Amino acid sequence: MSNHPILQLRVAITASNYERLVKFYCDGLGLEPAAIWNNDGGRALMLEMGKATLELFDERQAEVIDQLEAGKRVSGQIRFALQVPDLKAAMERLLAHGATLVHPPITTPWGDYNVRLQDPDGMQITLFQVLDKQNK
């Protein structure tokens, strides 16, 4: 892995309501903070989200994916896509913690099971479950 010029991807979100978003991501995804920082009255935490990749889409590809997952172009410049082992359970847990359902689950042409949600601050989130037996 030392051959790679990038060792880790971190995405930093500035929350409009910190406590609400912490509860949403920690309780909603069942995650414990990997680190917590309190600096000069500011608060932050880090959640380990597994393997990270960065996808770059042109506007047409974003439209294709939004149309498939949400029925229309709805995501902003950034959208999360989180692979989960059980889409239905993860979706229900996030909905119980303040997610908005953007579009019900669909099976993609490439064989994943996807659902589009929105977090309490408006971030679009795709949950996906790989339906093949290998569960990559």
PDB file of C-alpha atoms in Angstrom:
ATOM      1  CA  MET A   1       0.000   0.000   0.000  1.00  0.00           C
ATOM      2  CA  SER A   2       2.967   2.342   0.415  1.00  0.00           C
ATOM      3  CA  ASN A   3       3.099   2.691  -3.394  1.00  0.00           C
ATOM      4  CA  HIS A   4      -0.130   4.696  -3.343  1.00  0.00           C
ATOM      5  CA  PRO A   5       0.189   8.507  -3.262  1.00  0.00           C
ATOM      6  CA  ILE A   6      -3.010   8.747  -1.155  1.00  0.00           C
ATOM      7  CA  LEU A   7      -3.266   6.682   2.027  1.00  0.00           C
ATOM      8  CA  GLN A   8      -6.715   7.715   3.262  1.00  0.00           C
ATOM      9  CA  LEU A   9      -9.755   9.734   2.178  1.00  0.00           C
ATOM     10  CA  ARG A  10     -11.507  11.837   4.824  1.00  0.00           C
ATOM     11  CA  VAL A  11     -14.645  13.830   4.132  1.00  0.00           C
ATOM     12  CA  ALA A  12     -15.280  16.712   6.546  1.00  0.00           C
ATOM     13  CA  ILE A  13     -18.872  17.922   7.024  1.00  0.00           C
ATOM     14  CA  THR A  14     -19.696  21.184   8.778  1.00  0.00           C
ATOM     15  CA  ALA A  15     -23.099  20.584  10.361  1.00  0.00           C
ATOM     16  CA  SER A  16     -25.840  23.176  10.711  1.00  0.00           C
ATOM     17  CA  ASN A  17     -26.863  21.328  13.913  1.00  0.00           C
ATOM     18  CA  TYR A  18     -23.888  19.344  15.238  1.00  0.00           C
ATOM     19  CA  GLU A  19     -25.736  17.225  17.839  1.00  0.00           C
ATOM     20  CA  ARG A  20     -28.465  16.258  15.364  1.00  0.00           C
ATOM     21  CA  LEU A  21     -25.962  15.151  12.726  1.00  0.00           C
ATOM     22  CA  VAL A  22     -23.813  13.265  15.270  1.00  0.00           C
ATOM     23  CA  LYS A  23     -26.914  11.376  16.428  1.00  0.00           C
ATOM     24  CA  PHE A  24     -27.965  10.705  12.834  1.00  0.00           C
ATOM     25  CA  TYR A  25     -24.627   9.267  11.695  1.00  0.00           C
ATOM     26  CA  CYS A  26     -23.624   7.517  14.952  1.00  0.00           C
ATOM     27  CA  ASP A  27     -26.986   6.069  15.983  1.00  0.00           C
ATOM     28  CA  GLY A  28     -28.400   5.832  12.476  1.00  0.00           C
ATOM     29  CA  LEU A  29     -25.454   3.859  11.125  1.00  0.00           C
ATOM     30  CA  GLY A  30     -24.568   2.129  14.400  1.00  0.00           C
ATOM     31  CA  LEU A  31     -21.084   3.681  14.562  1.00  0.00           C
ATOM     32  CA  GLU A  32     -18.930   4.578  17.545  1.00  0.00           C
ATOM     33  CA  PRO A  33     -16.612   7.580  17.126  1.00  0.00           C
ATOM     34  CA  ALA A  34     -13.028   6.592  16.343  1.00  0.00           C
ATOM     35  CA  ALA A  35     -11.852   9.952  17.704  1.00  0.00           C
ATOM     36  CA  ILE A  36     -13.460  12.945  19.437  1.00  0.00           C
ATOM     37  CA  TRP A  37     -11.967  16.432  19.479  1.00  0.00           C
ATOM     38  CA  ASN A  38     -12.957  19.433  21.590  1.00  0.00           C
ATOM     39  CA  ASN A  39     -10.835  22.467  20.722  1.00  0.00           C
ATOM     40  CA  ASP A  40     -11.417  26.019  21.954  1.00  0.00           C
ATOM     41  CA  GLY A  41     -15.136  25.372  22.328  1.00  0.00           C
ATOM     42  CA  GLY A  42     -15.383  23.621  18.951  1.00  0.00           C
ATOM     43  CA  ARG A  43     -16.451  20.008  18.658  1.00  0.00           C
ATOM     44  CA  ALA A  44     -15.673  17.325  16.108  1.00  0.00           C
ATOM     45  CA  LEU A  45     -15.557  13.579  15.809  1.00  0.00           C
ATOM     46  CA  MET A  46     -14.317  11.028  13.334  1.00  0.00           C
ATOM     47  CA  LEU A  47     -16.263   8.001  12.149  1.00  0.00           C
ATOM     48  CA  GLU A  48     -14.503   5.160  10.385  1.00  0.00           C
ATOM     49  CA  MET A  49     -16.585   4.322   7.328  1.00  0.00           C
ATOM     50  CA  GLY A  50     -14.638   1.413   5.866  1.00  0.00           C
ATOM     51  CA  LYS A  51     -12.833   1.572   2.552  1.00  0.00           C
ATOM     52  CA  ALA A  52     -13.058   4.967   0.857  1.00  0.00           C
ATOM     53  CA  THR A  53     -13.136   5.807  -2.818  1.00  0.00           C
ATOM     54  CA  LEU A  54     -13.699   9.075  -4.653  1.00  0.00           C
ATOM     55  CA  GLU A  55     -16.035   8.969  -7.650  1.00  0.00           C
ATOM     56  CA  LEU A  56     -15.933  11.810 -10.163  1.00  0.00           C
ATOM     57  CA  PHE A  57     -19.040  12.169 -12.375  1.00  0.00           C
ATOM     58  CA  ASP A  58     -19.811  14.544 -15.175  1.00  0.00           C
ATOM     59  CA  GLU A  59     -23.262  16.154 -15.095  1.00  0.00           C
ATOM     60  CA  ARG A  60     -24.725  13.565 -17.490  1.00  0.00           C
ATOM     61  CA  GLN A  61     -23.580  10.616 -15.332  1.00  0.00           C
ATOM     62  CA  ALA A  62     -24.954  12.305 -12.185  1.00  0.00           C
ATOM     63  CA  GLU A  63     -28.262  12.725 -14.009  1.00  0.00           C
ATOM     64  CA  VAL A  64     -28.293   9.047 -15.065  1.00  0.00           C
ATOM     65  CA  ILE A  65     -27.651   7.851 -11.498  1.00  0.00           C
ATOM     66  CA  ASP A  66     -30.142  10.298  -9.939  1.00  0.00           C
ATOM     67  CA  GLN A  67     -32.794   9.293 -12.489  1.00  0.00           C
ATOM     68  CA  LEU A  68     -32.236   5.631 -11.653  1.00  0.00           C
ATOM     69  CA  GLU A  69     -32.103   6.001  -7.856  1.00  0.00           C
ATOM     70  CA  ALA A  70     -34.390   8.995  -7.253  1.00  0.00           C
ATOM     71  CA  GLY A  71     -36.502   9.415 -10.384  1.00  0.00           C
ATOM     72  CA  LYS A  72     -35.077  12.881 -11.161  1.00  0.00           C
ATOM     73  CA  ARG A  73     -31.921  15.012 -10.807  1.00  0.00           C
ATOM     74  CA  VAL A  74     -31.798  15.783  -7.082  1.00  0.00           C
ATOM     75  CA  SER A  75     -28.306  15.343  -5.645  1.00  0.00           C
ATOM     76  CA  GLY A  76     -25.944  18.233  -5.171  1.00  0.00           C
ATOM     77  CA  GLN A  77     -22.254  18.378  -5.966  1.00  0.00           C
ATOM     78  CA  ILE A  78     -21.550  15.736  -3.304  1.00  0.00           C
ATOM     79  CA  ARG A  79     -23.520  12.566  -2.529  1.00  0.00           C
ATOM     80  CA  PHE A  80     -22.537   9.738  -0.212  1.00  0.00           C
ATOM     81  CA  ALA A  81     -22.790   6.123  -1.362  1.00  0.00           C
ATOM     82  CA  LEU A  82     -22.453   3.674   1.525  1.00  0.00           C
ATOM     83  CA  GLN A  83     -22.245  -0.080   1.021  1.00  0.00           C
ATOM     84  CA  VAL A  84     -24.179  -1.910   3.731  1.00  0.00           C
ATOM     85  CA  PRO A  85     -24.622  -5.636   4.385  1.00  0.00           C
ATOM     86  CA  ASP A  86     -28.428  -5.360   4.831  1.00  0.00           C
ATOM     87  CA  LEU A  87     -30.064  -2.491   2.947  1.00  0.00           C
ATOM     88  CA  LYS A  88     -33.516  -2.851   4.497  1.00  0.00           C
ATOM     89  CA  ALA A  89     -32.170  -2.829   8.078  1.00  0.00           C
ATOM     90  CA  ALA A  90     -29.818   0.111   7.405  1.00  0.00           C
ATOM     91  CA  MET A  91     -32.574   2.085   5.673  1.00  0.00           C
ATOM     92  CA  GLU A  92     -35.034   1.526   8.528  1.00  0.00           C
ATOM     93  CA  ARG A  93     -32.432   2.518  11.102  1.00  0.00           C
ATOM     94  CA  LEU A  94     -31.551   5.766   9.273  1.00  0.00           C
ATOM     95  CA  LEU A  95     -35.232   6.618   8.719  1.00  0.00           C
ATOM     96  CA  ALA A  96     -35.814   6.132  12.452  1.00  0.00           C
ATOM     97  CA  HIS A  97     -32.989   8.615  13.111  1.00  0.00           C
ATOM     98  CA  GLY A  98     -34.176  11.445  10.887  1.00  0.00           C
ATOM     99  CA  ALA A  99     -33.413  10.441   7.295  1.00  0.00           C
ATOM    100  CA  THR A 100     -35.856  11.415   4.572  1.00  0.00           C
ATOM    101  CA  LEU A 101     -36.712   8.791   1.976  1.00  0.00           C
ATOM    102  CA  VAL A 102     -36.025  10.317  -1.440  1.00  0.00           C
ATOM    103  CA  HIS A 103     -36.951   7.194  -3.432  1.00  0.00           C
ATOM    104  CA  PRO A 104     -37.813   3.601  -2.454  1.00  0.00           C
ATOM    105  CA  PRO A 105     -35.246   0.834  -3.019  1.00  0.00           C
ATOM    106  CA  ILE A 106     -34.500  -0.272  -6.569  1.00  0.00           C
ATOM    107  CA  THR A 107     -32.351  -2.960  -8.156  1.00  0.00           C
ATOM    108  CA  THR A 108     -29.795  -1.356 -10.457  1.00  0.00           C
ATOM    109  CA  PRO A 109     -28.960  -2.642 -13.941  1.00  0.00           C
ATOM    110  CA  TRP A 110     -25.580  -3.748 -12.532  1.00  0.00           C
ATOM    111  CA  GLY A 111     -27.247  -5.862  -9.844  1.00  0.00           C
ATOM    112  CA  ASP A 112     -26.974  -3.789  -6.654  1.00  0.00           C
ATOM    113  CA  TYR A 113     -29.916  -3.019  -4.373  1.00  0.00           C
ATOM    114  CA  ASN A 114     -29.970   0.780  -3.813  1.00  0.00           C
ATOM    115  CA  VAL A 115     -32.061   3.280  -1.875  1.00  0.00           C
ATOM    116  CA  ARG A 116     -31.774   7.069  -1.901  1.00  0.00           C
ATOM    117  CA  LEU A 117     -32.089   8.941   1.394  1.00  0.00           C
ATOM    118  CA  GLN A 118     -31.306  12.440   2.623  1.00  0.00           C
ATOM    119  CA  ASP A 119     -29.669  13.288   5.951  1.00  0.00           C
ATOM    120  CA  PRO A 120     -31.147  15.976   8.247  1.00  0.00           C
ATOM    121  CA  ASP A 121     -28.878  18.641   6.686  1.00  0.00           C
ATOM    122  CA  GLY A 122     -29.893  17.723   3.127  1.00  0.00           C
ATOM    123  CA  MET A 123     -26.940  15.517   2.077  1.00  0.00           C
ATOM    124  CA  GLN A 124     -28.044  12.893  -0.437  1.00  0.00           C
ATOM    125  CA  ILE A 125     -27.103   9.355   0.617  1.00  0.00           C
ATOM    126  CA  THR A 126     -27.249   6.208  -1.464  1.00  0.00           C
ATOM    127  CA  LEU A 127     -27.250   3.001   0.537  1.00  0.00           C
ATOM    128  CA  PHE A 128     -26.332  -0.008  -1.561  1.00  0.00           C
ATOM    129  CA  GLN A 129     -26.194  -3.722  -1.000  1.00  0.00           C
ATOM    130  CA  VAL A 130     -24.263  -5.914  -3.405  1.00  0.00           C
ATOM    131  CA  LEU A 131     -26.685  -8.707  -4.256  1.00  0.00           C
ATOM    132  CA  ASP A 132     -24.195 -11.287  -5.488  1.00  0.00           C
ATOM    133  CA  LYS A 133     -23.107 -14.027  -3.090  1.00  0.00           C
ATOM    134  CA  GLN A 134     -19.583 -12.592  -2.677  1.00  0.00           C
ATOM    135  CA  ASN A 135     -20.782  -9.343  -1.019  1.00  0.00           C
ATOM    136  CA  LYS A 136     -17.546  -7.574  -2.041  1.00  0.00           C
TER     137      LYS A 136
END
